[in-house]
mmCIF file of C-alpha atoms in Angstrom:
data_model
loop_
_atom_site.group_PDB
_atom_site.id
_atom_site.type_symbol
_atom_site.label_atom_id
_atom_site.label_comp_id
_atom_site.label_asym_id
_atom_site.label_seq_id
_atom_site.Cartn_x
_atom_site.Cartn_y
_atom_site.Cartn_z
ATOM 1 C CA MET A 1 94.676 105.473 88.940
ATOM 2 C CA ARG A 2 96.070 105.360 85.429
ATOM 3 C CA GLN A 3 95.886 101.578 85.571
ATOM 4 C CA CYS A 4 92.204 101.732 86.545
ATOM 5 C CA LEU A 5 91.454 104.045 83.614
ATOM 6 C CA LEU A 6 93.187 101.626 81.293
ATOM 7 C CA SER A 7 91.123 98.780 82.720
ATOM 8 C CA ASN A 8 87.876 100.676 82.194
ATOM 9 C CA LEU A 9 88.901 101.524 78.653
ATOM 10 C CA ALA A 10 89.740 97.882 78.046
ATOM 11 C CA ASN A 11 86.191 96.841 78.886
ATOM 12 C CA THR A 12 85.003 98.641 75.752
ATOM 13 C CA LEU A 13 87.810 97.344 73.583
ATOM 14 C CA CYS A 14 87.714 93.610 74.273
ATOM 15 C CA ASN A 15 87.469 92.834 70.592
ATOM 16 C CA MET A 16 91.098 93.883 70.319
ATOM 17 C CA GLY A 17 92.191 90.471 71.616
ATOM 18 C CA SER A 18 95.282 89.930 73.715
ATOM 19 C CA ILE A 19 95.744 93.563 74.722
ATOM 20 C CA CYS A 20 92.352 93.413 76.446
ATOM 21 C CA ILE A 21 93.287 90.283 78.343
ATOM 22 C CA PHE A 22 96.582 91.788 79.483
ATOM 23 C CA ILE A 23 95.017 94.991 80.790
ATOM 24 C CA LEU A 24 92.137 93.271 82.548
ATOM 25 C CA LEU A 25 94.484 90.831 84.255
ATOM 26 C CA THR A 26 96.647 93.714 85.391
ATOM 27 C CA GLY A 27 93.600 95.302 87.033
ATOM 28 C CA CYS A 28 93.181 98.285 89.308
ATOM 29 C CA ASP A 29 94.921 99.005 92.573
ATOM 30 C CA HIS A 30 94.211 96.045 94.842
ATOM 31 C CA HIS A 31 95.023 97.866 98.083
ATOM 32 C CA PRO A 32 94.458 101.662 97.815
ATOM 33 C CA GLU A 33 93.712 102.544 101.452
ATOM 34 C CA GLU A 34 96.079 100.045 103.025
ATOM 35 C CA GLN A 35 98.925 101.041 100.732
ATOM 36 C CA ALA A 36 98.272 104.749 101.276
ATOM 37 C CA VAL A 37 98.619 104.417 105.050
ATOM 38 C CA MET A 38 101.751 102.274 104.831
ATOM 39 C CA GLN A 39 103.310 104.471 102.184
ATOM 40 C CA THR A 40 102.685 107.585 104.274
ATOM 41 C CA TYR A 41 104.286 105.854 107.255
ATOM 42 C CA GLN A 42 107.306 104.842 105.198
ATOM 43 C CA GLU A 43 107.694 108.330 103.703
ATOM 44 C CA ARG A 44 107.428 110.049 107.101
ATOM 45 C CA VAL A 45 110.148 107.821 108.527
ATOM 46 C CA ALA A 46 112.348 108.491 105.492
ATOM 47 C CA ASN A 47 111.762 112.253 105.699
ATOM 48 C CA VAL A 48 112.633 112.444 109.389
ATOM 49 C CA LEU A 49 115.799 110.431 108.841
ATOM 50 C CA ASP A 50 116.761 112.250 105.607
ATOM 51 C CA GLN A 51 117.072 108.886 103.922
ATOM 52 C CA PRO A 52 115.859 107.947 100.401
ATOM 53 C CA ILE A 53 113.511 104.997 99.846
ATOM 54 C CA ALA A 54 115.149 102.311 97.735
ATOM 55 C CA SER A 55 112.016 100.387 96.619
ATOM 56 C CA PRO A 56 108.912 102.575 96.887
ATOM 57 C CA THR A 57 106.536 100.403 94.820
ATOM 58 C CA PRO A 58 105.181 97.229 96.454
ATOM 59 C CA GLN A 59 105.033 93.990 94.512
ATOM 60 C CA THR A 60 101.953 92.032 95.582
ATOM 61 C CA ASN A 61 101.430 89.836 92.540
ATOM 62 C CA PHE A 62 101.967 86.148 93.146
ATOM 63 C CA PRO A 63 101.905 83.315 90.596
ATOM 64 C CA ALA A 64 98.582 82.163 89.259
ATOM 65 C CA LEU A 65 97.209 78.869 90.500
ATOM 66 C CA PRO A 66 98.726 76.076 88.378
ATOM 67 C CA ALA A 67 96.526 74.670 85.629
ATOM 68 C CA LEU A 68 93.995 72.024 86.600
ATOM 69 C CA ARG A 69 95.857 69.340 84.655
ATOM 70 C CA GLU A 70 98.898 69.985 86.860
ATOM 71 C CA ARG A 71 96.920 69.871 90.095
ATOM 72 C CA LEU A 72 94.657 66.892 89.412
ATOM 73 C CA GLN A 73 95.919 63.631 90.894
ATOM 74 C CA PRO A 74 94.896 60.532 88.906
ATOM 75 C CA THR A 75 93.191 57.703 90.785
ATOM 76 C CA THR A 76 92.497 54.061 89.994
ATOM 77 C CA ASP A 77 88.977 53.278 88.815
ATOM 78 C CA LEU A 78 87.951 49.942 90.345
ATOM 79 C CA ARG A 79 84.211 50.217 89.791
ATOM 80 C CA GLU A 80 84.026 47.929 86.772
ATOM 81 C CA GLY A 81 82.554 44.575 87.741
ATOM 82 C CA LEU A 82 81.802 45.534 91.342
ATOM 83 C CA LEU A 83 78.061 45.170 90.793
ATOM 84 C CA ASP A 84 78.711 41.564 89.755
ATOM 85 C CA ILE A 85 79.983 40.708 93.233
ATOM 86 C CA LEU A 86 76.608 39.722 94.623
ATOM 87 C CA GLU A 87 78.045 39.188 98.104
ATOM 88 C CA LEU A 88 78.370 42.968 98.479
ATOM 89 C CA SER A 89 74.599 43.197 98.758
ATOM 90 C CA GLU A 90 74.949 41.793 102.275
ATOM 91 C CA CYS A 91 76.778 44.969 103.327
ATOM 92 C CA ASN A 92 74.566 47.569 101.640
ATOM 93 C CA LEU A 93 77.254 48.382 99.095
ATOM 94 C CA ILE A 94 75.322 47.653 95.903
ATOM 95 C CA PRO A 95 73.078 50.786 96.119
ATOM 96 C CA LEU A 96 76.136 52.939 96.819
ATOM 97 C CA ILE A 97 78.031 51.524 93.836
ATOM 98 C CA ALA A 98 74.987 51.850 91.572
ATOM 99 C CA LYS A 99 74.580 55.501 92.533
ATOM 100 C CA ARG A 100 78.240 56.207 91.765
ATOM 101 C CA ASN A 101 77.910 54.436 88.401
ATOM 102 C CA SER A 102 74.803 56.388 87.410
ATOM 103 C CA SER A 103 74.888 59.218 84.884
ATOM 104 C CA LEU A 104 74.825 61.782 87.698
ATOM 105 C CA GLY A 105 77.442 59.908 89.667
ATOM 106 C CA LYS A 106 79.837 59.984 86.736
ATOM 107 C CA VAL A 107 79.853 63.805 86.754
ATOM 108 C CA SER A 108 80.120 64.177 90.531
ATOM 109 C CA SER A 109 82.141 67.041 91.984
ATOM 110 C CA PRO A 110 85.487 66.169 93.615
ATOM 111 C CA SER A 111 83.910 66.641 97.053
ATOM 112 C CA GLN A 112 81.105 64.203 96.231
ATOM 113 C CA ILE A 113 83.634 61.675 94.975
ATOM 114 C CA LEU A 114 85.497 62.035 98.276
ATOM 115 C CA ILE A 115 82.285 61.338 100.191
ATOM 116 C CA TYR A 116 81.659 58.235 98.090
ATOM 117 C CA GLU A 117 85.197 56.921 98.477
ATOM 118 C CA ILE A 118 85.324 57.282 102.255
ATOM 119 C CA THR A 119 81.824 55.854 102.698
ATOM 120 C CA PHE A 120 82.571 52.965 100.338
ATOM 121 C CA TYR A 121 85.854 52.164 102.061
ATOM 122 C CA GLN A 122 84.351 52.099 105.548
ATOM 123 C CA ARG A 123 81.517 49.820 104.452
ATOM 124 C CA LEU A 124 83.937 47.580 102.571
ATOM 125 C CA ILE A 125 86.336 47.017 105.472
ATOM 126 C CA GLU A 126 83.363 46.303 107.715
ATOM 127 C CA CYS A 127 81.979 43.915 105.094
ATOM 128 C CA ILE A 128 85.077 41.813 104.426
ATOM 129 C CA PRO A 129 85.168 40.105 107.873
ATOM 130 C CA ILE A 130 81.486 39.232 107.498
ATOM 131 C CA LEU A 131 82.057 37.672 104.089
ATOM 132 C CA GLU A 132 85.134 35.826 105.328
ATOM 133 C CA LYS A 133 82.980 34.045 107.894
ATOM 134 C CA ASN A 134 80.520 33.006 105.206
ATOM 135 C CA PRO A 135 81.530 29.570 103.841
ATOM 136 C CA ASP A 136 79.812 30.346 100.545
ATOM 137 C CA THR A 137 82.129 33.250 99.768
ATOM 138 C CA LYS A 138 84.758 32.318 97.207
ATOM 139 C CA PRO A 139 88.421 32.835 98.186
ATOM 140 C CA GLU A 140 89.057 34.789 94.987
ATOM 141 C CA THR A 141 86.244 37.175 95.934
ATOM 142 C CA ILE A 142 87.833 37.809 99.327
ATOM 143 C CA ALA A 143 91.215 38.341 97.682
ATOM 144 C CA ARG A 144 89.747 40.814 95.214
ATOM 145 C CA LEU A 145 87.989 42.763 97.957
ATOM 146 C CA HIS A 146 91.199 42.957 100.003
ATOM 147 C CA HIS A 147 92.976 44.311 96.922
ATOM 148 C CA ILE A 148 90.255 46.907 96.352
ATOM 149 C CA ALA A 149 90.362 47.951 100.013
ATOM 150 C CA HIS A 150 94.144 48.345 99.861
ATOM 151 C CA VAL A 151 94.029 50.497 96.725
ATOM 152 C CA LYS A 152 91.191 52.618 98.093
ATOM 153 C CA GLN A 153 93.049 53.301 101.326
ATOM 154 C CA GLN A 154 96.273 54.182 99.526
ATOM 155 C CA GLU A 155 94.479 56.674 97.303
ATOM 156 C CA GLN A 156 92.476 58.478 99.991
ATOM 157 C CA PRO A 157 95.040 61.323 100.114
ATOM 158 C CA LYS A 158 94.530 61.848 96.381
ATOM 159 C CA TYR A 159 90.756 62.033 96.747
ATOM 160 C CA LEU A 160 91.069 64.585 99.542
ATOM 161 C CA TRP A 161 93.618 66.577 97.530
ATOM 162 C CA ASN A 162 91.374 66.623 94.470
ATOM 163 C CA ALA A 163 88.389 67.700 96.563
ATOM 164 C CA LEU A 164 90.265 70.636 98.105
ATOM 165 C CA TYR A 165 92.674 71.745 95.389
ATOM 166 C CA THR A 166 91.063 71.052 92.012
ATOM 167 C CA GLY A 167 87.527 72.393 92.421
ATOM 168 C CA GLN A 168 85.944 75.779 91.855
ATOM 169 C CA GLU A 169 86.395 76.594 95.553
ATOM 170 C CA ILE A 170 90.188 76.854 95.389
ATOM 171 C CA ASP A 171 89.961 78.631 92.029
ATOM 172 C CA LYS A 172 87.777 81.286 93.663
ATOM 173 C CA SER A 173 89.927 81.482 96.773
ATOM 174 C CA LEU A 174 93.097 82.192 94.800
ATOM 175 C CA ALA A 175 91.655 84.251 91.947
ATOM 176 C CA LEU A 176 94.047 87.107 91.201
ATOM 177 C CA ASN A 177 91.374 89.818 90.863
ATOM 178 C CA GLN A 178 90.840 90.216 94.620
ATOM 179 C CA ALA A 179 92.049 92.979 96.901
ATOM 180 C CA THR A 180 93.882 92.935 100.202
ATOM 181 C CA LEU A 181 91.949 92.823 103.445
ATOM 182 C CA PRO A 182 90.667 96.286 104.426
ATOM 183 C CA LEU A 183 92.213 98.260 107.261
ATOM 184 C CA GLY A 184 89.177 97.729 109.482
ATOM 185 C CA VAL A 185 89.177 93.942 109.135
ATOM 186 C CA ASN A 186 88.073 92.138 112.310
ATOM 187 C CA ASN A 187 86.781 88.814 113.578
ATOM 188 C CA GLU A 188 83.396 89.418 111.933
ATOM 189 C CA HIS A 189 84.844 89.527 108.421
ATOM 190 C CA PRO A 190 83.344 86.800 106.155
ATOM 191 C CA ILE A 191 86.823 85.440 105.504
ATOM 192 C CA GLN A 192 86.637 83.881 108.964
ATOM 193 C CA ASN A 193 83.966 81.481 107.677
ATOM 194 C CA ALA A 194 86.353 80.197 105.028
ATOM 195 C CA LEU A 195 89.190 79.808 107.515
ATOM 196 C CA THR A 196 86.899 77.874 109.847
ATOM 197 C CA SER A 197 86.102 75.582 106.933
ATOM 198 C CA TRP A 198 89.782 75.076 106.142
ATOM 199 C CA GLU A 199 90.252 74.068 109.784
ATOM 200 C CA TYR A 200 87.377 71.600 109.349
ATOM 201 C CA PHE A 201 89.194 70.004 106.408
ATOM 202 C CA ALA A 202 92.421 69.928 108.402
ATOM 203 C CA GLN A 203 90.580 68.005 111.107
ATOM 204 C CA LEU A 204 89.076 65.662 108.505
ATOM 205 C CA SER A 205 92.545 64.970 107.115
ATOM 206 C CA GLN A 206 93.722 64.024 110.594
ATOM 207 C CA MET A 207 90.797 61.619 111.005
ATOM 208 C CA LEU A 208 91.697 59.953 107.720
ATOM 209 C CA LYS A 209 95.375 59.842 108.634
ATOM 210 C CA GLN A 210 94.471 58.112 111.908
ATOM 211 C CA GLN A 211 92.081 55.800 110.016
ATOM 212 C CA ASP A 212 89.241 56.924 112.261
ATOM 213 C CA TYR A 213 86.610 56.326 109.595
ATOM 214 C CA SER A 214 83.666 56.425 111.949
ATOM 215 C CA ARG A 215 84.387 60.051 112.891
ATOM 216 C CA ALA A 216 85.452 60.896 109.347
ATOM 217 C CA ASN A 217 82.107 59.715 108.001
ATOM 218 C CA GLN A 218 80.285 61.784 110.605
ATOM 219 C CA MET A 219 82.215 64.830 109.451
ATOM 220 C CA LEU A 220 81.348 64.172 105.806
ATOM 221 C CA THR A 221 77.735 65.184 106.442
ATOM 222 C CA ASP A 222 78.903 68.819 106.642
ATOM 223 C CA ILE A 223 81.328 68.784 103.737
ATOM 224 C CA GLU A 224 79.161 70.647 101.219
ATOM 225 C CA LYS A 225 78.379 73.409 103.714
ATOM 226 C CA HIS A 226 82.089 73.984 104.184
ATOM 227 C CA MET A 227 82.723 73.819 100.451
ATOM 228 C CA GLU A 228 80.117 76.532 100.019
ATOM 229 C CA ASP A 229 81.837 78.676 102.654
ATOM 230 C CA LEU A 230 85.140 78.330 100.796
ATOM 231 C CA TYR A 231 83.500 79.421 97.565
ATOM 232 C CA LYS A 232 81.471 82.315 98.965
ATOM 233 C CA ASN A 233 84.245 83.730 101.145
ATOM 234 C CA PRO A 234 87.534 83.577 99.209
ATOM 235 C CA ALA A 235 90.422 83.670 101.651
ATOM 236 C CA GLY A 236 93.642 82.964 99.780
ATOM 237 C CA THR A 237 94.283 86.014 97.637
ATOM 238 C CA PRO A 238 93.135 88.640 100.188
ATOM 239 C CA LEU A 239 95.355 87.128 102.881
ATOM 240 C CA LEU A 240 98.387 86.613 100.673
ATOM 241 C CA ARG A 241 98.183 90.079 99.120
ATOM 242 C CA SER A 242 97.915 91.559 102.612
ATOM 243 C CA LEU A 243 100.949 89.607 103.787
ATOM 244 C CA MET A 244 102.950 90.700 100.752
ATOM 245 C CA LEU A 245 101.948 94.334 101.212
ATOM 246 C CA LEU A 246 103.017 94.240 104.855
ATOM 247 C CA THR A 247 106.228 92.427 103.954
ATOM 248 C CA HIS A 248 107.157 95.127 101.448
ATOM 249 C CA TYR A 249 106.612 98.096 103.754
ATOM 250 C CA LEU A 250 108.137 96.427 106.803
ATOM 251 C CA ASN A 251 111.263 95.618 104.799
ATOM 252 C CA THR A 252 111.587 98.982 103.056
ATOM 253 C CA THR A 253 111.033 100.894 106.303
ATOM 254 C CA ALA A 254 113.688 98.728 107.941
ATOM 255 C CA ASP A 255 115.941 99.537 104.950
ATOM 256 C CA VAL A 256 115.514 103.249 105.657
ATOM 257 C CA ILE A 257 116.276 102.939 109.376
ATOM 258 C CA GLU A 258 119.251 100.617 108.894
ATOM 259 C CA ALA A 259 120.740 102.791 106.143
ATOM 260 C CA ARG A 260 120.466 105.892 108.324
ATOM 261 C CA LEU A 261 122.100 104.191 111.300
ATOM 262 C CA GLN A 262 124.948 102.995 109.093
ATOM 263 C CA ARG A 263 125.421 106.511 107.728
ATOM 264 C CA ARG A 264 125.177 108.415 110.989
ATOM 265 C CA PRO A 265 123.612 107.822 114.436
ATOM 266 C CA LEU A 266 120.384 109.646 115.157
ATOM 267 C CA CYS A 267 121.270 110.192 118.830
ATOM 268 C CA PHE A 268 124.433 110.227 120.919
ATOM 269 C CA ASN A 269 124.913 109.051 124.505
ATOM 270 C CA GLU A 270 121.288 107.828 124.592
ATOM 271 C CA MET A 271 120.139 111.452 124.560
ATOM 272 C CA SER A 272 117.005 112.255 122.606
ATOM 273 C CA ASN A 273 116.707 115.263 120.303
ATOM 274 C CA PRO A 274 113.885 117.017 118.416
ATOM 275 C CA LYS A 275 114.289 114.824 115.333
ATOM 276 C CA ALA A 276 114.169 111.667 117.446
ATOM 277 C CA ASP A 277 111.019 112.912 119.170
ATOM 278 C CA ILE A 278 109.387 113.476 115.777
ATOM 279 C CA LEU A 279 110.401 109.963 114.712
ATOM 280 C CA LYS A 280 108.831 108.529 117.873
ATOM 281 C CA THR A 281 105.625 110.414 117.052
ATOM 282 C CA VAL A 282 105.598 108.925 113.544
ATOM 283 C CA PHE A 283 106.056 105.465 115.045
ATOM 284 C CA THR A 284 103.182 105.945 117.470
ATOM 285 C CA ARG A 285 100.786 107.754 115.157
ATOM 286 C CA PHE A 286 101.156 105.631 112.039
ATOM 287 C CA TYR A 287 102.612 102.277 113.008
ATOM 288 C CA ALA A 288 101.421 101.590 116.553
ATOM 289 C CA THR A 289 97.986 103.150 116.084
ATOM 290 C CA THR A 290 97.000 101.952 112.604
ATOM 291 C CA ILE A 291 99.411 99.536 110.957
ATOM 292 C CA GLN A 292 100.186 97.328 113.943
ATOM 293 C CA PRO A 293 96.511 96.486 114.713
ATOM 294 C CA TYR A 294 95.961 95.711 111.021
ATOM 295 C CA MET A 295 99.071 93.563 110.981
ATOM 296 C CA ALA A 296 97.957 91.695 114.109
ATOM 297 C CA THR A 297 94.658 90.766 112.465
ATOM 298 C CA VAL A 298 96.271 89.760 109.174
ATOM 299 C CA HIS A 299 98.823 87.744 111.149
ATOM 300 C CA ARG A 300 96.131 85.859 113.063
ATOM 301 C CA LEU A 301 94.034 85.120 109.983
ATOM 302 C CA SER A 302 97.055 84.106 107.908
ATOM 303 C CA GLU A 303 98.251 81.844 110.699
ATOM 304 C CA GLN A 304 94.910 80.022 110.476
ATOM 305 C CA TRP A 305 95.345 79.659 106.706
ATOM 306 C CA PHE A 306 98.878 78.276 106.842
ATOM 307 C CA SER A 307 98.210 76.111 109.894
ATOM 308 C CA ALA A 308 95.218 74.412 108.266
ATOM 309 C CA HIS A 309 97.034 73.740 104.994
ATOM 310 C CA THR A 310 100.099 72.470 106.847
ATOM 311 C CA LYS A 311 97.972 69.952 108.766
ATOM 312 C CA ILE A 312 96.259 68.853 105.562
ATOM 313 C CA ARG A 313 99.699 68.198 104.061
ATOM 314 C CA GLU A 314 100.457 65.736 106.821
ATOM 315 C CA PHE A 315 98.028 63.478 104.930
ATOM 316 C CA VAL A 316 98.192 64.660 101.316
ATOM 317 C CA SER A 317 101.113 65.442 99.013
ATOM 318 C CA PRO A 318 100.993 67.995 96.189
ATOM 319 C CA PRO A 319 101.890 66.853 92.670
ATOM 320 C CA ALA A 320 105.534 67.433 91.775
ATOM 321 C CA SER A 321 104.589 70.052 89.171
ATOM 322 C CA THR A 322 102.913 72.257 91.795
ATOM 323 C CA ARG A 323 105.379 71.983 94.670
ATOM 324 C CA LEU A 324 107.077 75.343 94.180
ATOM 325 C CA TYR A 325 103.711 77.090 94.150
ATOM 326 C CA ASP A 326 102.614 74.994 97.111
ATOM 327 C CA ALA A 327 105.716 75.902 99.100
ATOM 328 C CA LYS A 328 105.049 79.591 98.571
ATOM 329 C CA VAL A 329 101.296 79.782 99.108
ATOM 330 C CA PHE A 330 100.325 76.959 101.466
ATOM 331 C CA THR A 331 103.261 76.039 103.710
ATOM 332 C CA ARG A 332 105.518 77.635 106.312
ATOM 333 C CA ALA A 333 108.574 75.391 106.137
ATOM 334 C CA THR A 334 110.389 76.955 103.168
ATOM 335 C CA ASP A 335 112.364 80.115 102.500
ATOM 336 C CA ILE A 336 110.021 81.058 99.651
ATOM 337 C CA SER A 337 106.933 80.766 101.845
ATOM 338 C CA LEU A 338 105.022 84.058 101.888
ATOM 339 C CA TRP A 339 104.466 83.483 105.595
ATOM 340 C CA ASN A 340 108.187 83.125 106.341
ATOM 341 C CA GLN A 341 109.009 86.167 104.240
ATOM 342 C CA TYR A 342 106.488 88.175 106.248
ATOM 343 C CA ILE A 343 107.808 86.880 109.594
ATOM 344 C CA ASN A 344 111.375 87.752 108.597
ATOM 345 C CA ALA A 345 110.283 91.246 107.540
ATOM 346 C CA ARG A 346 108.331 91.750 110.773
ATOM 347 C CA ASN A 347 111.309 90.699 112.907
ATOM 348 C CA ARG A 348 113.711 92.845 110.924
ATOM 349 C CA HIS A 349 111.409 95.870 111.194
ATOM 350 C CA THR A 350 111.065 95.348 114.952
ATOM 351 C CA GLN A 351 114.821 95.080 115.423
ATOM 352 C CA ALA A 352 115.460 98.226 113.379
ATOM 353 C CA TRP A 353 113.057 100.235 115.528
ATOM 354 C CA GLN A 354 114.459 98.780 118.749
ATOM 355 C CA HIS A 355 117.930 99.794 117.648
ATOM 356 C CA ILE A 356 117.107 103.383 116.767
ATOM 357 C CA LEU A 357 114.726 104.015 119.687
ATOM 358 C CA SER A 358 117.181 102.506 122.169
ATOM 359 C CA GLN A 359 119.880 104.753 120.764
ATOM 360 C CA CYS A 360 117.712 107.725 121.730
ATOM 361 C CA ASN A 361 116.400 106.240 125.006
ATOM 362 C CA LEU A 362 112.871 106.271 123.574
ATOM 363 C CA MET A 363 111.901 102.612 123.800
ATOM 364 C CA PRO A 364 108.250 102.312 124.922
ATOM 365 C CA ASN A 365 107.798 101.165 128.518
ATOM 366 C CA ALA A 366 105.437 101.686 131.415
ATOM 367 C CA ASN A 367 106.787 105.180 132.083
ATOM 368 C CA ASN A 368 107.560 106.222 128.517
ATOM 369 C CA ARG A 369 104.710 105.844 126.011
#
């Protein structure tokens, strides 16, 4: 609350320079309702077990998206002189090249450049065999076109990367001023549109990896619709903040349970007692009824996010300067991955509860719920 008041005050004091920027970037509470429920759950468990909470304040801030200059992958410009290769007119390439060389073409968005590159490449590789059969085509022209085709194919991963990870869509998706997903999030939440679009791009990356350019070009007709979905329905920050919030409370609640069991058992001889019954009620009322359904939805949506980006990375590679960020935010194969940290916290939390409930013969089953 105090942070929100500071942020509101900062809006009227922006002429004070850097202090304004700092406060506004700090922002208000990004997860009031979700945190309140999880904090209550954590505190109830700690109270029943007479165990202090070691880390009560969640940390859900993750690094800002690296600067554009670090994300942008340079490509080779081979357009100069292409219009002079008159033979390309036989394959309907001249109008495409002219459009790309126009004033509007030179300021195309990364997604439009991707469309051009894939379309150009498919037409070129279809054109070369035709020109090779033409006795009037000069050998040096054929050699040059083969070189261009080779370079274009090698750089397709860069064009896809730039389209997905250097535009305004990814900036919006990972903007730091967004909140966690709300407790009532479901399949109808707009974020699902963005995740569907990320799956579309994962499929496109597979088509390009398999060099199935016919299907890839068919998919390109929908690219701007999916780009719009990514922009209008930011998915990254809400999902990642939600994962980090869950990770914190799952870990700290497990800390409480594990510390209590190390200090003194809650039950003896698998016999329940009033305190154990209260603990079971806390588990059912707060975790099983509210937090677990929320976690299941966040898990499913986050799995879509990480799965799509993992598939995309089977075709593209992040620049070296962004790989640490990439490993944390987009992939599942590293220890610093937010997904792996959440999975480890979930498993640890589950094991802690299994241990203490089994000790008191209170594990949920068909006859004991």
